Amino acid sequence: MRFLSEINSPADLRQLKVEDLQEVADEVRQFIIDTCSRVGGHTGASLGAVELAVAMHYVFDTPRDRLVWDVGHQAYAHKILTGRRDQLHTIKQYEGLSGFLRRDESEYDTFGAGHASTSVSAALGMAVARDKKDQDFHVCALIGDSSLAGGMAMEAINQAGHLKSRLIVLLNDNEMSIAPAVGALSRYLNRIKEAQSYQWWKEEIGDALESVPGIGERLRRAAKSVKDAIAAAVLPGALVNELGFKYIGYVDGHNVPMLVAALEEAKKVTDGPVIVHALTTKGKGFPNPEKNYYAYHATGPFDPKTGLPYKSTKVSPPTYTEVFGRTMCELMESDKRIVALTAAMPDGTGVDKVLEKFPERSFDVGIAEQHAITFCAGMACEGLKPVAAIYSTFLQRAFDQVIHDVCLQDLDVTFAMDRAGIVGADGPTHHGLLDIAYLRGYPNIVLMAPKDEAEMRDMMLTAIEHPGPAAIRYPRGNGMGVDISQPPRRMEIGKAEVLGEGTEVAILAYGALVEPALGAAEKLAASGVFPTVVNARFVKPLDSELITELADSHRLIVTAEDAYLAGGFGSAVMELLEHKGLADKVTVSRMGVDDEIVPHGDPKILLAKYGLNADGIYDRVIETLNALDQRAKGPTRIKAVK
Ligand SMILES: Cc1ncc(C[n+]2csc(CCOP(=O)(O)OP(=O)(O)O)c2C)c(N)n1
């Protein structure tokens, strides 16, 4: 590494000559490949943005100038250039670097990210604050073409044009989301690329860009004439015209000198927002001859020479996501009213299989969770049965649409919330810990969580056949390996399942916590405690008859969930007991995630940290029983086995 080993901050980068920057980018790219081949990560997304990161840190006086990255998954080069090179191998691991951006990780991470389409709003806020405080620095938002189509980004563009704030938006256009980009905006960007007049501009001006000085003026003139030409010819009412943005582009997003020249021009625009349109290739330089940018977006460890993933010999049960896709296909076969939705996560949710099999009855709406839900509501008004497969964390975006557009009108929409619970490496922006709390407060929604993949199939049928709103939450990763060959069966809504009858203690587990509860029960038996174990299945409606009986016949109820305790399943049980006047009759001990932000890392480590495994439940039962005995002034009866 001729340059990179000496670059410990962007200030070091800025000492170099423009001619050297392409080599710096090559070294950064190689560093990402070497590191991600060992530890995995958002490899392809980051490889596509290497030159953008180099050019931005060269042109802007970071951290004084503010760079705001959208999502942050593509920012590995930014991390490398901002003093985190030697920690990159810890990325996404417990106590290592975050896979996204965090203000508390670096002063160069001006805005925390993980969810898409936030950068332009945040950057506009910074630009407005700068102007109000009479300060003078640049603000540049970097956003991908798919994130630009997200509702928030569009709203921000709208306001930026209106305010005429000095703001730079660098568009990283690779025609990809995680899957190929969808939507009219994507088509619109393609039209810019295809515009004849623009090709002329590119040829005419492209070469000149590399020869300093004097580029700036020509580029600006050219950009203006191109803007006018495109606006007149192909872009009625679009971004560069009606919305008040200046347009510079398009630029080869892998040519650092060209990017530097374009960003230098953008810096000179003082009377309003400007968009620099860079064309990039996702996965640029990934060492796999098979061009599969979709697969490169994020990778596990791979062979750095061939780019091929290291194959695991372990045979694992199908993931919940796979079971969802397969079951949707079965159910859609027999009920023509069912339609499937994803918001830019076809493979992540299993809707990719449905899109293949039923292209007319399934939709990828892009990064547009809010629209997705109201779109579902509209279809439900006309008698269809939409199933929206959206990660628990991303459905947070559409909270009001779930309530106002679906639940309030009692519409028949099913929410399939993948990645519920602690997701692991993606961390705090992606944990699905809130869905119980944010959905449980509404009167008419049915909420459920399966103990395994067979029960998930039954729940899918149950939710879809239920004529109102219903939601299923299920975890990231593999199922339990149970038999799923039987057709799904309809379940009785609000009925829990008693898995083992015992005395004194009842463990009520929700969804993914059922298995650890059974593990804890086995361990407790060895200590002479024989708990009743219940698979709660539903948090709304709760099985109030069973829980009332348990409160009557047991001394302690332990609830377990992989969610925030506040407003969660355990809270629902306590509310029920209070409502029934049984709050004093039985002690309730709730297990879940307490009032703190859960970091990123291996789910096993994180679940253990919060006691959400068999050992943790075992410990809680023993501790609470002993505390109850002590309170009753009896001797400590049970010694914990370690
Ligand atoms: C609100 C939200 N929905 C979905 C995602 C999942 N997601 C992460 S990156 C990504 C694709 C982003 O595409 P683009 O903005 O074009 O950037 P690229 O990865 O192509 O560089 C998606 C859908 C997210 N992070 N946030």
Short mmCIF file of C-alpha atoms in Angstrom, two decimals, residues 324 328 339-342 351 372-373 376 386-390 395 413-417 474:
data_model
loop_
_atom_site.label_atom_id
_atom_site.label_comp_id
_atom_site.label_asym_id
_atom_site.label_seq_id
_atom_site.Cartn_x
_atom_site.Cartn_y
_atom_site.Cartn_z
CA PHE A 324 -42.53 -17.66 4.51
CA MET A 328 -47.01 -17.77 0.50
CA VAL A 339 -51.27 -10.53 -2.98
CA ALA A 340 -47.71 -10.15 -1.65
CA LEU A 341 -45.75 -6.97 -0.98
CA THR A 342 -42.16 -6.14 -0.19
CA VAL A 351 -41.04 -12.42 -1.51
CA ALA A 372 -46.63 -0.05 0.87
CA ILE A 373 -49.07 -0.21 3.77
CA CYS A 376 -52.25 -2.60 0.81
CA PRO A 386 -52.59 -8.19 0.89
CA VAL A 387 -49.69 -9.62 2.86
CA ALA A 388 -47.00 -7.01 3.54
CA ALA A 389 -43.68 -8.67 4.32
CA ILE A 390 -41.63 -5.96 6.01
CA LEU A 395 -42.40 -1.28 9.64
CA VAL A 413 -54.16 -6.70 5.72
CA THR A 414 -51.59 -9.17 7.06
CA PHE A 415 -48.25 -7.88 8.32
CA ALA A 416 -45.44 -10.42 8.13
CA MET A 417 -42.67 -9.01 10.30
CA TYR A 474 -40.73 -14.16 13.51
#
